[in-house]
mmCIF file of C-alpha atoms and ligand atoms in Angstrom:
data_model
loop_
_atom_site.group_PDB
_atom_site.id
_atom_site.type_symbol
_atom_site.label_atom_id
_atom_site.label_comp_id
_atom_site.label_asym_id
_atom_site.label_seq_id
_atom_site.Cartn_x
_atom_site.Cartn_y
_atom_site.Cartn_z
ATOM 1 C CA MET A 1 91.506 -103.084 146.900
ATOM 2 C CA ASN A 2 91.220 -105.698 149.635
ATOM 3 C CA HIS A 3 90.922 -105.241 153.382
ATOM 4 C CA TYR A 4 92.770 -107.451 155.856
ATOM 5 C CA ALA A 5 92.727 -107.402 159.652
ATOM 6 C CA LEU A 6 95.629 -108.078 161.962
ATOM 7 C CA VAL A 7 95.125 -108.591 165.691
ATOM 8 C CA PRO A 8 98.243 -108.297 167.865
ATOM 9 C CA ALA A 9 97.639 -110.738 170.718
ATOM 10 C CA ALA A 10 101.160 -111.519 171.882
ATOM 11 C CA GLY A 11 101.206 -109.429 175.048
ATOM 12 C CA THR A 12 101.485 -110.778 178.549
ATOM 13 C CA GLY A 13 98.980 -108.313 180.007
ATOM 14 C CA GLU A 14 101.105 -107.752 183.096
ATOM 15 C CA ARG A 15 99.043 -104.824 184.315
ATOM 16 C CA LEU A 16 96.151 -107.199 184.975
ATOM 17 C CA GLY A 17 98.368 -109.511 187.005
ATOM 18 C CA GLY A 18 97.746 -113.233 187.159
ATOM 19 C CA GLN A 19 99.036 -116.139 185.105
ATOM 20 C CA THR A 20 96.668 -115.937 182.157
ATOM 21 C CA PRO A 21 97.626 -113.442 179.443
ATOM 22 C CA LYS A 22 95.017 -110.689 179.258
ATOM 23 C CA GLN A 23 93.735 -111.668 175.800
ATOM 24 C CA TYR A 24 92.689 -115.083 177.156
ATOM 25 C CA LEU A 25 90.904 -113.878 180.297
ATOM 26 C CA PRO A 26 87.254 -114.956 180.196
ATOM 27 C CA LEU A 27 84.521 -112.473 179.311
ATOM 28 C CA ASN A 28 81.023 -113.942 179.589
ATOM 29 C CA GLY A 29 82.560 -117.396 179.231
ATOM 30 C CA LYS A 30 84.716 -116.776 176.157
ATOM 31 C CA PRO A 31 88.346 -115.640 175.924
ATOM 32 C CA MET A 32 88.747 -111.903 175.317
ATOM 33 C CA LEU A 33 90.476 -112.531 171.980
ATOM 34 C CA PHE A 34 87.371 -114.352 170.709
ATOM 35 C CA TYR A 35 85.353 -111.143 170.447
ATOM 36 C CA SER A 36 87.780 -109.168 168.251
ATOM 37 C CA VAL A 37 88.244 -112.202 166.021
ATOM 38 C CA GLN A 38 84.491 -112.766 165.795
ATOM 39 C CA ARG A 39 83.709 -109.154 164.892
ATOM 40 C CA LEU A 40 86.407 -108.912 162.226
ATOM 41 C CA CYS A 41 85.705 -112.355 160.723
ATOM 42 C CA ALA A 42 81.986 -111.525 160.504
ATOM 43 C CA SER A 43 82.613 -108.546 158.212
ATOM 44 C CA PRO A 44 82.168 -109.488 154.556
ATOM 45 C CA ARG A 45 84.372 -106.475 153.751
ATOM 46 C CA ILE A 46 87.423 -108.082 155.405
ATOM 47 C CA LYS A 47 89.112 -110.810 153.396
ATOM 48 C CA ARG A 48 91.246 -112.461 156.062
ATOM 49 C CA VAL A 49 92.036 -112.019 159.755
ATOM 50 C CA TYR A 50 95.513 -112.698 161.127
ATOM 51 C CA VAL A 51 96.245 -113.023 164.834
ATOM 52 C CA VAL A 52 99.791 -112.528 166.045
ATOM 53 C CA LEU A 53 100.557 -114.777 169.010
ATOM 54 C CA ALA A 54 103.601 -115.070 171.241
ATOM 55 C CA ARG A 55 106.105 -117.611 169.940
ATOM 56 C CA GLY A 56 105.367 -121.083 171.293
ATOM 57 C CA GLU A 57 102.388 -120.028 173.396
ATOM 58 C CA LYS A 58 99.978 -122.778 174.438
ATOM 59 C CA TRP A 59 96.816 -120.770 175.044
ATOM 60 C CA PHE A 60 95.370 -120.234 171.576
ATOM 61 C CA SER A 61 95.076 -123.937 170.741
ATOM 62 C CA GLN A 62 93.135 -124.604 173.952
ATOM 63 C CA HIS A 63 90.128 -122.763 172.545
ATOM 64 C CA ASP A 64 87.772 -123.570 169.692
ATOM 65 C CA TRP A 65 88.283 -121.391 166.606
ATOM 66 C CA LYS A 66 86.520 -123.713 164.140
ATOM 67 C CA ALA A 67 83.756 -121.166 163.499
ATOM 68 C CA PHE A 68 86.357 -118.960 161.787
ATOM 69 C CA ALA A 69 88.092 -121.657 159.725
ATOM 70 C CA GLY A 70 88.958 -120.394 156.257
ATOM 71 C CA LYS A 71 89.138 -116.781 157.399
ATOM 72 C CA LEU A 72 91.401 -116.803 160.459
ATOM 73 C CA THR A 73 95.172 -117.389 160.346
ATOM 74 C CA PRO A 74 97.291 -117.527 163.515
ATOM 75 C CA PHE A 75 100.950 -116.518 163.304
ATOM 76 C CA TYR A 76 103.244 -117.433 166.204
ATOM 77 C CA CYS A 77 105.607 -114.540 165.621
ATOM 78 C CA GLY A 78 104.989 -112.014 168.412
ATOM 79 C CA GLY A 79 107.753 -109.557 169.274
ATOM 80 C CA GLU A 80 109.044 -107.710 172.338
ATOM 81 C CA THR A 81 106.636 -104.813 171.832
ATOM 82 C CA ARG A 82 103.211 -104.348 170.297
ATOM 83 C CA ALA A 83 104.796 -102.561 167.315
ATOM 84 C CA ALA A 84 107.224 -105.462 166.803
ATOM 85 C CA SER A 85 104.360 -107.964 166.930
ATOM 86 C CA VAL A 86 102.430 -105.995 164.306
ATOM 87 C CA LEU A 87 105.481 -105.685 162.045
ATOM 88 C CA ASN A 88 106.266 -109.402 162.371
ATOM 89 C CA GLY A 89 102.656 -110.213 161.479
ATOM 90 C CA LEU A 90 102.734 -107.943 158.439
ATOM 91 C CA VAL A 91 105.941 -109.575 157.241
ATOM 92 C CA ALA A 92 104.466 -113.069 157.809
ATOM 93 C CA ALA A 93 101.441 -112.153 155.658
ATOM 94 C CA LYS A 94 103.542 -110.638 152.873
ATOM 95 C CA ALA A 95 102.724 -113.259 150.228
ATOM 96 C CA GLU A 96 98.964 -112.665 150.545
ATOM 97 C CA ILE A 97 98.650 -108.873 150.797
ATOM 98 C CA GLY A 98 99.313 -106.260 148.107
ATOM 99 C CA ALA A 99 101.154 -103.017 148.901
ATOM 100 C CA ASP A 100 98.007 -100.943 148.302
ATOM 101 C CA ASP A 101 95.647 -103.211 150.223
ATOM 102 C CA TRP A 102 94.283 -101.910 153.511
ATOM 103 C CA VAL A 103 95.259 -103.473 156.817
ATOM 104 C CA LEU A 104 93.139 -102.886 159.920
ATOM 105 C CA VAL A 105 95.161 -103.419 163.093
ATOM 106 C CA HIS A 106 92.930 -104.096 166.078
ATOM 107 C CA ASP A 107 93.939 -104.884 169.663
ATOM 108 C CA ALA A 108 92.821 -108.164 171.195
ATOM 109 C CA ALA A 109 92.319 -106.045 174.310
ATOM 110 C CA ARG A 110 89.414 -104.125 172.667
ATOM 111 C CA PRO A 111 86.723 -106.798 172.629
ATOM 112 C CA CYS A 112 83.737 -104.422 172.400
ATOM 113 C CA LEU A 113 84.204 -103.136 168.853
ATOM 114 C CA SER A 114 80.777 -102.864 167.238
ATOM 115 C CA THR A 115 79.863 -103.636 163.630
ATOM 116 C CA GLU A 116 78.648 -100.032 163.307
ATOM 117 C CA LEU A 117 82.026 -98.575 164.299
ATOM 118 C CA LEU A 118 83.898 -101.009 162.085
ATOM 119 C CA ASP A 119 81.721 -100.088 159.103
ATOM 120 C CA LYS A 120 82.057 -96.381 159.893
ATOM 121 C CA LEU A 121 85.852 -96.684 159.840
ATOM 122 C CA LEU A 122 85.787 -98.581 156.532
ATOM 123 C CA ASP A 123 83.323 -96.080 154.998
ATOM 124 C CA GLU A 124 85.171 -92.949 156.106
ATOM 125 C CA LEU A 125 88.636 -94.136 155.128
ATOM 126 C CA GLY A 126 87.884 -96.037 151.939
ATOM 127 C CA GLY A 127 88.723 -93.060 149.712
ATOM 128 C CA ASP A 128 91.439 -91.595 151.942
ATOM 129 C CA SER A 129 95.007 -91.346 150.727
ATOM 130 C CA VAL A 130 96.580 -91.928 154.174
ATOM 131 C CA GLY A 131 94.138 -93.945 156.300
ATOM 132 C CA GLY A 132 93.368 -93.376 159.955
ATOM 133 C CA LEU A 133 91.953 -94.659 163.199
ATOM 134 C CA LEU A 134 88.998 -94.736 165.529
ATOM 135 C CA ALA A 135 89.500 -92.143 168.235
ATOM 136 C CA LEU A 136 87.581 -90.175 170.821
ATOM 137 C CA PRO A 137 87.849 -86.460 171.653
ATOM 138 C CA VAL A 138 89.054 -86.096 175.249
ATOM 139 C CA ALA A 139 86.094 -85.320 177.515
ATOM 140 C CA ASP A 140 87.682 -84.937 180.944
ATOM 141 C CA THR A 141 89.702 -81.995 182.224
ATOM 142 C CA LEU A 142 93.378 -82.933 182.028
ATOM 143 C CA LYS A 143 95.834 -82.443 184.895
ATOM 144 C CA ARG A 144 99.605 -82.733 184.691
ATOM 145 C CA ALA A 145 100.995 -84.274 187.885
ATOM 146 C CA ASP A 146 104.283 -83.446 189.585
ATOM 147 C CA GLY A 147 105.331 -87.054 190.234
ATOM 148 C CA ALA A 148 103.969 -87.007 193.803
ATOM 149 C CA GLU A 149 100.314 -87.166 192.753
ATOM 150 C CA ARG A 150 99.880 -83.406 193.145
ATOM 151 C CA VAL A 151 98.528 -81.233 190.358
ATOM 152 C CA GLN A 152 101.226 -79.183 188.678
ATOM 153 C CA ARG A 153 98.892 -77.598 186.165
ATOM 154 C CA THR A 154 95.789 -78.037 184.018
ATOM 155 C CA GLU A 155 96.426 -78.909 180.389
ATOM 156 C CA PRO A 156 94.190 -77.622 177.606
ATOM 157 C CA ARG A 157 92.215 -80.484 176.120
ATOM 158 C CA GLU A 158 91.339 -78.675 172.904
ATOM 159 C CA ASN A 159 92.112 -80.852 169.869
ATOM 160 C CA LEU A 160 93.214 -83.774 172.022
ATOM 161 C CA TRP A 161 91.910 -87.221 171.091
ATOM 162 C CA GLN A 162 92.330 -90.686 172.592
ATOM 163 C CA ALA A 163 93.524 -93.149 169.978
ATOM 164 C CA GLN A 164 91.687 -96.461 169.736
ATOM 165 C CA THR A 165 91.787 -99.324 167.275
ATOM 166 C CA PRO A 166 91.181 -100.483 164.566
ATOM 167 C CA GLN A 167 93.780 -98.372 162.818
ATOM 168 C CA MET A 168 93.668 -98.712 159.049
ATOM 169 C CA PHE A 169 96.572 -98.070 156.691
ATOM 170 C CA ARG A 170 97.930 -99.372 153.396
ATOM 171 C CA TYR A 171 100.026 -102.509 153.788
ATOM 172 C CA GLY A 172 103.117 -101.096 152.056
ATOM 173 C CA THR A 173 103.081 -97.756 153.879
ATOM 174 C CA LEU A 174 102.440 -99.302 157.297
ATOM 175 C CA THR A 175 105.171 -101.903 156.909
ATOM 176 C CA ARG A 176 107.690 -99.267 155.844
ATOM 177 C CA ALA A 177 106.625 -96.924 158.655
ATOM 178 C CA LEU A 178 107.043 -99.621 161.332
ATOM 179 C CA GLN A 179 110.399 -100.692 159.897
ATOM 180 C CA GLU A 180 111.690 -97.123 159.978
ATOM 181 C CA MET A 181 110.480 -96.585 163.553
ATOM 182 C CA GLN A 182 111.919 -99.796 164.991
ATOM 183 C CA ASN A 183 114.163 -98.038 167.502
ATOM 184 C CA ARG A 184 111.577 -95.483 168.595
ATOM 185 C CA GLU A 185 108.716 -95.614 171.090
ATOM 186 C CA VAL A 186 105.686 -96.538 168.980
ATOM 187 C CA THR A 187 102.503 -97.474 170.836
ATOM 188 C CA ASP A 188 100.171 -97.428 167.848
ATOM 189 C CA GLU A 189 100.310 -97.666 164.051
ATOM 190 C CA ALA A 190 99.316 -94.008 163.581
ATOM 191 C CA ARG A 191 102.490 -92.935 165.421
ATOM 192 C CA ALA A 192 104.601 -94.824 162.900
ATOM 193 C CA ILE A 193 102.661 -93.297 159.988
ATOM 194 C CA GLU A 194 103.139 -89.834 161.532
ATOM 195 C CA GLY A 195 106.875 -90.549 161.452
ATOM 196 C CA LEU A 196 106.632 -90.551 157.647
ATOM 197 C CA GLY A 197 105.214 -87.023 157.804
ATOM 198 C CA LEU A 198 101.659 -88.218 157.061
ATOM 199 C CA HIS A 199 98.503 -87.209 158.932
ATOM 200 C CA PRO A 200 96.115 -90.078 159.761
ATOM 201 C CA LYS A 201 92.406 -89.229 159.808
ATOM 202 C CA LEU A 202 90.581 -89.358 163.145
ATOM 203 C CA VAL A 203 87.235 -91.153 162.893
ATOM 204 C CA VAL A 204 84.925 -90.399 165.837
ATOM 205 C CA SER A 205 84.458 -93.510 167.946
ATOM 206 C CA ASP A 206 82.644 -94.079 171.221
ATOM 207 C CA ALA A 207 83.692 -94.962 174.742
ATOM 208 C CA ARG A 208 82.339 -98.510 174.555
ATOM 209 C CA ASN A 209 85.309 -99.507 172.389
ATOM 210 C CA LEU A 210 87.431 -99.454 175.536
ATOM 211 C CA LYS A 211 90.812 -101.080 175.996
ATOM 212 C CA VAL A 212 90.702 -103.608 178.815
ATOM 213 C CA THR A 213 93.663 -102.608 180.958
ATOM 214 C CA HIS A 214 92.780 -102.860 184.648
ATOM 215 C CA ALA A 215 90.819 -105.496 186.584
ATOM 216 C CA GLN A 216 87.807 -103.201 186.889
ATOM 217 C CA ASP A 217 87.544 -103.035 183.082
ATOM 218 C CA LEU A 218 86.621 -106.733 182.904
ATOM 219 C CA PRO A 219 83.073 -106.520 184.357
ATOM 220 C CA LEU A 220 82.519 -103.318 182.358
ATOM 221 C CA ALA A 221 83.486 -105.073 179.121
ATOM 222 C CA GLU A 222 81.152 -107.960 180.036
ATOM 223 C CA LEU A 223 78.251 -105.543 180.500
ATOM 224 C CA ILE A 224 78.960 -103.811 177.193
ATOM 225 C CA LEU A 225 79.182 -107.150 175.367
ATOM 226 C CA LYS A 226 75.860 -108.267 176.899
ATOM 227 C CA SER A 227 74.168 -105.026 175.863
ATOM 228 C CA MET A 228 75.540 -105.444 172.329
ATOM 229 C CA GLU A 229 74.084 -108.974 172.166
ATOM 230 C CA ARG A 230 70.661 -107.640 173.168
ATOM 231 C CA ALA A 231 70.742 -104.781 170.645
HETATM 232 O O1 C5P B 1 99.297 -104.268 176.781
HETATM 233 P P1 C5P B 1 98.420 -103.499 175.842
HETATM 234 O O2 C5P B 1 96.978 -103.488 176.238
HETATM 235 O O3 C5P B 1 98.935 -102.139 175.508
HETATM 236 O O4 C5P B 1 98.497 -104.323 174.474
HETATM 237 C C1 C5P B 1 97.752 -103.960 173.333
HETATM 238 C C2 C5P B 1 97.663 -105.146 172.380
HETATM 239 O O5 C5P B 1 98.975 -105.450 171.861
HETATM 240 C C3 C5P B 1 97.156 -106.426 173.051
HETATM 241 O O6 C5P B 1 96.225 -107.040 172.181
HETATM 242 C C4 C5P B 1 98.430 -107.233 173.261
HETATM 243 O O7 C5P B 1 98.216 -108.633 173.265
HETATM 244 C C5 C5P B 1 99.259 -106.810 172.054
HETATM 245 N N1 C5P B 1 100.731 -106.972 172.247
HETATM 246 C C6 C5P B 1 101.467 -107.763 171.361
HETATM 247 N N2 C5P B 1 102.810 -107.936 171.549
HETATM 248 C C7 C5P B 1 103.454 -107.362 172.581
HETATM 249 C C8 C5P B 1 102.730 -106.532 173.481
HETATM 250 C C9 C5P B 1 101.364 -106.356 173.289
HETATM 251 O O8 C5P B 1 100.880 -108.314 170.418
HETATM 252 N N3 C5P B 1 104.766 -107.575 172.741
#
């Protein structure tokens, strides 16, 4: 059984504003996408890493990816949504991946994935029939708002987890799940797998594997990356 990684990087990152798509914003002098690619390419357990880019985009080729030659394949086949980008990437890689091979989908916007967490995910899911994802039990008290930024009520946080990436599923199952969910709101791979009536395994992650979403996340990600370099 082989493992492949697929990095959806075809978003515009509108929430961060600005002209540069989020995945190309600099973190400690390198584009955000570099870090996910580097981490996944460095794993001897992952056979190939695909990045899914927006059709015709000009950003990727402006950076130096030579260090990953032979392991990294860019596909210019991004879709309207993250789920569409992932599905397009899976279809583009069809000739190389077997139905029972594992695919790890990891967001370009999560540059602080550690080798330890990646290995933990691979170790815990290797023998699993469904697959699963890195995730974090919710720590904060949860409030439901009324639409006017007033608390309507407090929600129980018991058994609630925040989904992260990588998310790891069999190629055949994931492709079918995403195809079947094409007209539904699907913000991660696990949601599509759940649509097949399957129950992905939650693998305990940590808060450093954050998704860069708002401007204030950028300096935080830079600090985390620096501390990982020192470790
Ligand atoms: O915008 P958000 O942070 O939710 O995006 C998560 C990941 O999905 C990012 O790496 C982004 O580039 C990717 N994406 C994509 N195609 C889209 C939208 C988002 O590949 N149409």
